[in-house]
Tab-separated table of C-alpha atoms and ligand atoms in Angstrom:
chain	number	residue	atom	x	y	z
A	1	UNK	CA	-75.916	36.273	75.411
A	2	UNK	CA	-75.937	37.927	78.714
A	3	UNK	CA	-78.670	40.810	79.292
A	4	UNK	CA	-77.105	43.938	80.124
A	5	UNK	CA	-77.900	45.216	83.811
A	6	UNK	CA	-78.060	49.002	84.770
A	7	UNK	CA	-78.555	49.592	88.077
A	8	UNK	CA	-79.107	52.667	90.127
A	9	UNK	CA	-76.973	53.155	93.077
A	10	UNK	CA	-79.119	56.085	95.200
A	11	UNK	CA	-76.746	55.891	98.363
A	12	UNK	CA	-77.624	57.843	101.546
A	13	UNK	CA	-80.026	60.483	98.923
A	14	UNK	CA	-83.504	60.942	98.257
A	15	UNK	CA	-86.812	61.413	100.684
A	16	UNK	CA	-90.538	60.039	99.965
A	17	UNK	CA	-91.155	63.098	98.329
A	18	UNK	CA	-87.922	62.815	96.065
A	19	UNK	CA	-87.673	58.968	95.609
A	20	UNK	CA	-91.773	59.400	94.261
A	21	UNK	CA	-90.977	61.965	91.439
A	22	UNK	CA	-87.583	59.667	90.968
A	23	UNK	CA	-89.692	56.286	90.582
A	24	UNK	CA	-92.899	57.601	88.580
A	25	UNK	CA	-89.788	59.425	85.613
A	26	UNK	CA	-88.343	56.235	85.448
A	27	UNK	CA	-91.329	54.088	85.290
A	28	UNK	CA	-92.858	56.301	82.789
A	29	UNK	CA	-90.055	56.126	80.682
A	30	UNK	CA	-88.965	52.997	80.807
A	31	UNK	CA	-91.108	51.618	78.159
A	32	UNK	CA	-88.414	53.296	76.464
A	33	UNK	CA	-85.603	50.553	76.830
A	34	UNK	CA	-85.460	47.169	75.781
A	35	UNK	CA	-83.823	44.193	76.505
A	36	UNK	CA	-81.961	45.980	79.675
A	37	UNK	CA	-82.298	44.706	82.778
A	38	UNK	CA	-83.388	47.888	85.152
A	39	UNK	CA	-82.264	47.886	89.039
A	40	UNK	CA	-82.990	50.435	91.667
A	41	UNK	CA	-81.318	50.206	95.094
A	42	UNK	CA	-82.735	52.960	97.748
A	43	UNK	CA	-81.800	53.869	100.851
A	44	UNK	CA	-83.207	50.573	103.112
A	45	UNK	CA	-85.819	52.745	104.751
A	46	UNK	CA	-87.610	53.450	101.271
A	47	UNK	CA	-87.218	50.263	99.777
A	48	UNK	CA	-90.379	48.868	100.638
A	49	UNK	CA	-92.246	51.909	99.881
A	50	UNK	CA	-90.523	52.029	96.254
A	51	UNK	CA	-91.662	48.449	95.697
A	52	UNK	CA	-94.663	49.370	95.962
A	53	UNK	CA	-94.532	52.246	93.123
A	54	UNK	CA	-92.753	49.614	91.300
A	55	UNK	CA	-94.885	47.303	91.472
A	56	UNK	CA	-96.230	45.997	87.936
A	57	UNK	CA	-93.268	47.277	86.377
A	58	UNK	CA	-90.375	46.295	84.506
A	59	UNK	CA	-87.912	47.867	87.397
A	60	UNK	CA	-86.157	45.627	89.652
A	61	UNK	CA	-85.205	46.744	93.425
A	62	UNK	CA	-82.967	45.819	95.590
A	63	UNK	CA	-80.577	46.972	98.982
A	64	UNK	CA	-77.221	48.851	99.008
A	65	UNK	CA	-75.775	46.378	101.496
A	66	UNK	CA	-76.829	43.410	103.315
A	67	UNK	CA	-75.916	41.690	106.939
A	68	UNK	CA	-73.148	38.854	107.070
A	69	UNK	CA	-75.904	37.463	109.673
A	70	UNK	CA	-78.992	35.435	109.272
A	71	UNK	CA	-80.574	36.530	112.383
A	72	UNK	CA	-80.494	38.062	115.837
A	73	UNK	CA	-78.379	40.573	118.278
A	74	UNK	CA	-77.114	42.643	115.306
A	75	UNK	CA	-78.786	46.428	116.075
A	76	UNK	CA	-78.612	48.068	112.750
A	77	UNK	CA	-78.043	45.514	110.546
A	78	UNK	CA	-80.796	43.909	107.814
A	79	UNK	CA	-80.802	40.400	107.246
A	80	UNK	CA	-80.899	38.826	103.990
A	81	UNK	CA	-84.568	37.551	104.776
A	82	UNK	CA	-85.937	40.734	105.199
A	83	UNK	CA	-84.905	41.498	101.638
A	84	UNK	CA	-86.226	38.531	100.212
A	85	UNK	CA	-89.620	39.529	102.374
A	86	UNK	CA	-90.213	42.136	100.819
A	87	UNK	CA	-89.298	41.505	97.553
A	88	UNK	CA	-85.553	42.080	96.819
A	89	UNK	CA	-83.686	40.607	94.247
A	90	UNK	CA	-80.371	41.798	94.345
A	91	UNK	CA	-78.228	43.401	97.180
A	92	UNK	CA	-75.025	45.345	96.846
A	93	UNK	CA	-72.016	44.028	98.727
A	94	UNK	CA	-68.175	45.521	98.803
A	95	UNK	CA	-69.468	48.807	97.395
A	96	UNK	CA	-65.666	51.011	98.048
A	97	UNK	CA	-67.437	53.148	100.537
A	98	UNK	CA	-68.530	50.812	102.688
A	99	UNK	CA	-64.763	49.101	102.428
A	100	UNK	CA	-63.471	52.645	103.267
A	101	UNK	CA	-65.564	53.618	105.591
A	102	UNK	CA	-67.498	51.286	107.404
A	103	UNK	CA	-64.795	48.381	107.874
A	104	UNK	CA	-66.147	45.957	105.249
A	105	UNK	CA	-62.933	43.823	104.712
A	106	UNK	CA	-62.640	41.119	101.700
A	107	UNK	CA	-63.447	38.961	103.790
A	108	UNK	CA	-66.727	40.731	105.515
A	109	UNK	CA	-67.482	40.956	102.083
A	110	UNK	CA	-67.209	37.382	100.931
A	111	UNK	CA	-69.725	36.621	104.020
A	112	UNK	CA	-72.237	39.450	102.913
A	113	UNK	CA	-72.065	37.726	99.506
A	114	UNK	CA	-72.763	34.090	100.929
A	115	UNK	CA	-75.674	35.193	103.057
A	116	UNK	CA	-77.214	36.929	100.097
A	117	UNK	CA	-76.606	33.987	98.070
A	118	UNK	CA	-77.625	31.418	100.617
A	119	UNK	CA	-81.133	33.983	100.945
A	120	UNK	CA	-81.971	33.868	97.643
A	121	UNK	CA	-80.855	37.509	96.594
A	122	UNK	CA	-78.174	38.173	93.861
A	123	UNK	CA	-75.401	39.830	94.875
A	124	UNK	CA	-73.765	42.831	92.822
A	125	UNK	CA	-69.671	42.664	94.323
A	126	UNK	CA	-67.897	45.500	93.747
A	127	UNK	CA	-64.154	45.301	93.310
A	128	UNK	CA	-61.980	48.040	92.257
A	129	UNK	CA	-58.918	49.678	92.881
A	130	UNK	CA	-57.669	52.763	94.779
A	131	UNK	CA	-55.546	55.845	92.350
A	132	UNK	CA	-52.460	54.871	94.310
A	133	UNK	CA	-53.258	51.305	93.324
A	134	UNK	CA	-53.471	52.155	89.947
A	135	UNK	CA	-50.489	54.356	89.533
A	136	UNK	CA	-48.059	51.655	91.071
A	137	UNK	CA	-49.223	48.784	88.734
A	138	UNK	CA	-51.458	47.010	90.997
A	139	UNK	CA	-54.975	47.149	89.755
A	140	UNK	CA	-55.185	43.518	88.702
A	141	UNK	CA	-53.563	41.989	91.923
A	142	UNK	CA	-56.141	44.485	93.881
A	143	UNK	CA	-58.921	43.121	91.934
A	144	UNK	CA	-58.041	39.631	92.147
A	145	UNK	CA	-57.578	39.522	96.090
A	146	UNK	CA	-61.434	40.977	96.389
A	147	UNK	CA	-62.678	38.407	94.140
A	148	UNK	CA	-60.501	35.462	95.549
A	149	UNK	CA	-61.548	36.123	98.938
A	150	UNK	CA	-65.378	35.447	97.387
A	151	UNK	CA	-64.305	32.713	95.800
A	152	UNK	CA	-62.885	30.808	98.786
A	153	UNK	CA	-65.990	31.572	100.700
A	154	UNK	CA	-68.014	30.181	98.383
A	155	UNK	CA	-66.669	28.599	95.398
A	156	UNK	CA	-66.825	29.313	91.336
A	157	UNK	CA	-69.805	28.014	90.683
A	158	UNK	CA	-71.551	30.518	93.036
A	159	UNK	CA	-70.223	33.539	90.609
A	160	UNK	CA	-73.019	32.389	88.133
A	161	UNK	CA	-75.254	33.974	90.016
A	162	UNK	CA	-73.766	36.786	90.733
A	163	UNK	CA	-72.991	40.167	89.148
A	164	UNK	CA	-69.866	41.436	89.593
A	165	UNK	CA	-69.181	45.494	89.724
A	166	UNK	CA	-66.008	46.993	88.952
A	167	UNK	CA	-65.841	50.349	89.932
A	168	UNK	CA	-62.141	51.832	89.702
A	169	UNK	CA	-61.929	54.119	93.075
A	170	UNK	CA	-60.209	57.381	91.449
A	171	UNK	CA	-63.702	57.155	89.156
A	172	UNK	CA	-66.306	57.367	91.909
A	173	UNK	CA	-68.026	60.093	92.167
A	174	UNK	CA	-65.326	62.094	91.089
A	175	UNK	CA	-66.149	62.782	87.474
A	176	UNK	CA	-63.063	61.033	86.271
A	177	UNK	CA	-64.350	58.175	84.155
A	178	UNK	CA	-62.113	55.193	83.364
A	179	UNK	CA	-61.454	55.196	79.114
A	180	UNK	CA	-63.941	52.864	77.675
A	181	UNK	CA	-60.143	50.867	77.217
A	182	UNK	CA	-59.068	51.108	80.883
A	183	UNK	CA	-62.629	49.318	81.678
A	184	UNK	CA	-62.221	46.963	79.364
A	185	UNK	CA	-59.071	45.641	80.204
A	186	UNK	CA	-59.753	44.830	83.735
A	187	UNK	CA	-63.164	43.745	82.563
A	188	UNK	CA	-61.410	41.437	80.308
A	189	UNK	CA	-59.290	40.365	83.203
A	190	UNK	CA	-61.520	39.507	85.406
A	191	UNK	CA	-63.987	37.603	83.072
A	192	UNK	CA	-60.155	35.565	81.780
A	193	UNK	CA	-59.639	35.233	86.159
A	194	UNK	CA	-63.096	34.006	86.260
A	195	UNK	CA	-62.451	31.252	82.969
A	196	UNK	CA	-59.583	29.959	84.620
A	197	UNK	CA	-61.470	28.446	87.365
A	198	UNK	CA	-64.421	27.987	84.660
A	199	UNK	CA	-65.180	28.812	81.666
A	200	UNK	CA	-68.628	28.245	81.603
A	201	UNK	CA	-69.207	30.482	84.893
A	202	UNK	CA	-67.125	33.142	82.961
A	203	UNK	CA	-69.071	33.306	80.118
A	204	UNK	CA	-72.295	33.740	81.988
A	205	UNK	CA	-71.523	36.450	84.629
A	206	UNK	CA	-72.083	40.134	84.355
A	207	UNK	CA	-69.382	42.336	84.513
A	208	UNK	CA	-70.848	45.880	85.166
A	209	UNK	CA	-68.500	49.499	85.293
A	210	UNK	CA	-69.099	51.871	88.147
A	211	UNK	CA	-67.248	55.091	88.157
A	212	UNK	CA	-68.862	58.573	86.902
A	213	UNK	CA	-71.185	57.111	84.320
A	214	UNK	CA	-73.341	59.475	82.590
A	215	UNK	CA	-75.269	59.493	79.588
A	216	UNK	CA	-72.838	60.769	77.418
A	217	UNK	CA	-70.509	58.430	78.109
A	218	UNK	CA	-72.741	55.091	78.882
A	219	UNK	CA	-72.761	54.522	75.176
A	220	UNK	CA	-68.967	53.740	74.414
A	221	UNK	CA	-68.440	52.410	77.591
A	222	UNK	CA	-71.274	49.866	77.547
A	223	UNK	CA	-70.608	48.727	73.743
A	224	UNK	CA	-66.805	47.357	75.221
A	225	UNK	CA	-67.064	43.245	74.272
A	226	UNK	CA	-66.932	42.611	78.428
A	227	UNK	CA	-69.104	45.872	79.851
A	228	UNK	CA	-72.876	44.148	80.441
A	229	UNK	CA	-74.023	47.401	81.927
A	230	UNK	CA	-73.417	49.949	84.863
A	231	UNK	CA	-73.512	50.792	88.632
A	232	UNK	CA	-74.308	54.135	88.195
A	233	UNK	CA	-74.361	56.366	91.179
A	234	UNK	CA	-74.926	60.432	90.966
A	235	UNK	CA	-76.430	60.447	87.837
A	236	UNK	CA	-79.450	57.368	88.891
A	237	UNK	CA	-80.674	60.579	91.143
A	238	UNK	CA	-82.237	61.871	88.059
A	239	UNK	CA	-85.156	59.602	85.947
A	240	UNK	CA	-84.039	61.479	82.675
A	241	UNK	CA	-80.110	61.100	82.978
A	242	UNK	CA	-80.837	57.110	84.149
A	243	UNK	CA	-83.379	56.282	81.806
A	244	UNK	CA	-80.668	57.396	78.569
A	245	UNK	CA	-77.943	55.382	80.314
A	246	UNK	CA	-80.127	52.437	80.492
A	247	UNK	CA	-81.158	52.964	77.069
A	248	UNK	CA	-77.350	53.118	75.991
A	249	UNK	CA	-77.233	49.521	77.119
A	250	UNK	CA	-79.826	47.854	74.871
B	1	PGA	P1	-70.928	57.510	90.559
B	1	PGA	O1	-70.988	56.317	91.627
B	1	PGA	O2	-71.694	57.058	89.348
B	1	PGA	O3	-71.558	58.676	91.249
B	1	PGA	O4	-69.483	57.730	90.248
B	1	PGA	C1	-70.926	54.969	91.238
B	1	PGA	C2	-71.025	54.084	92.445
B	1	PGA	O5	-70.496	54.442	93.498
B	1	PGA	O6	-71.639	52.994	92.397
């Protein structure tokens, strides 16, 4: 049985003030869901600082992104060991933003994943296709190419422990949720792309949806045979909203 994952994608939002009210609803409520595996992933600046709050809780934390690098010259960047240092378990890599905007190729990507991997932190890859890519029958082949380019890096095996993310594009922020069918089909794909390499490895990894998840969709979407949770952006902002969408995963 895999545990279902929800995990709260805050991008560039919150402030101490903010990110304190955020932490102490969820923590309060989150007595409230079982058997759910509950993430958090602040801005880098507040992680530390929402470790602490978390601390003695259920509620896992961990970055939005992570450096290809172990160590060095790299102004900006945050190393894998830093994470670890203070606590990180799992680090987002390929999130589409950060491929559209901030260069991360498939192959940046792969590296991100290998240094997180190779510094003890679990990385969440996100894969997922563009409208266009979708409307011209591509979704699969686009999905594919950002998880082969993984898998070259660093093998099958290292999927295990992994979770991957797929997070259809059009669906980001935008409101438009994929059907619970649409996710499941490329969720089904990917865990069948996954088996052919290994089954084992297959049957183990989570397969999360990202894409306008709310509470009053979670539900259907989560109870799809290869959905084992969510990357949930906008609607992690608020403890109330997150807490129900965890709860939809249990
Ligand atoms: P959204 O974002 O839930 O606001 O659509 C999901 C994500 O980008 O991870």
């Amino acid at each position: 049985m895999r545990k279902p994952l929800v995990a709260g994608n805050w991008k560039m939002n919150g402030s101490r003030e903010s990110n304190n009210t955020l932490i102490k609803g969820i923590v309060d409520r989150s007595s409230q869901v079982a058997n759910v595996e509950v993430l958090v992933c602040p801005s880098f600046v507040y992680i530390a600082e929402v470790a602490k709050q978390l601390d003695g809780s259920t509620v896992f934390f961990g970055s939005q992104d992570v450096a290809k690098e172990e160590v060095g010259a790299y102004t900006g960047e945050v190393s894998v060991g830093m994470l670890k240092d203070i606590g990180c378990t799992y680090a987002i890599v390929g999130h589409s933003e950060r491929r559209a905007l901030f260069g991360d190729t498939d192959h940046i990507v792969a590296q991100k994943f290998a240094a997180a991997q190779n510094g003890g932190i679990k990385p969440v890859l996100c894969v997922g296709e563009l409208l266009e890519e979708r409307e011209s029958g591509q979704t699969e082949a686009v999905v594919e190419r950002q998880l082969q380019a993984v898998v070259d890096l660093v093998g099958i095996s290292a999927l295990e422990n992994s979770v991957v993310a797929y997070e259809p594009v059009w669906a980001i922020g935008t409101g438009k949720t994929a059907s619970p069918q649409q996710a499941q089909d490329v969720h089904a794909f990917i865990r069948s792309w996954i088996s052919k390499e290994d089954a084992a490895v297959a049957e183990k990894v989570r397969i999360l949806y990202g894409g306008s998840v709310k509470a009053a969709n979670a539900k259907e979407l989560f109870s799809q045979t290869d959905i084992d949770g969510g990357l949930i952006g906008g609607a992690s902002l608020a403890a109330d909203e997150f807490i129900s969408i965890c709860e939809a995963a249990g």
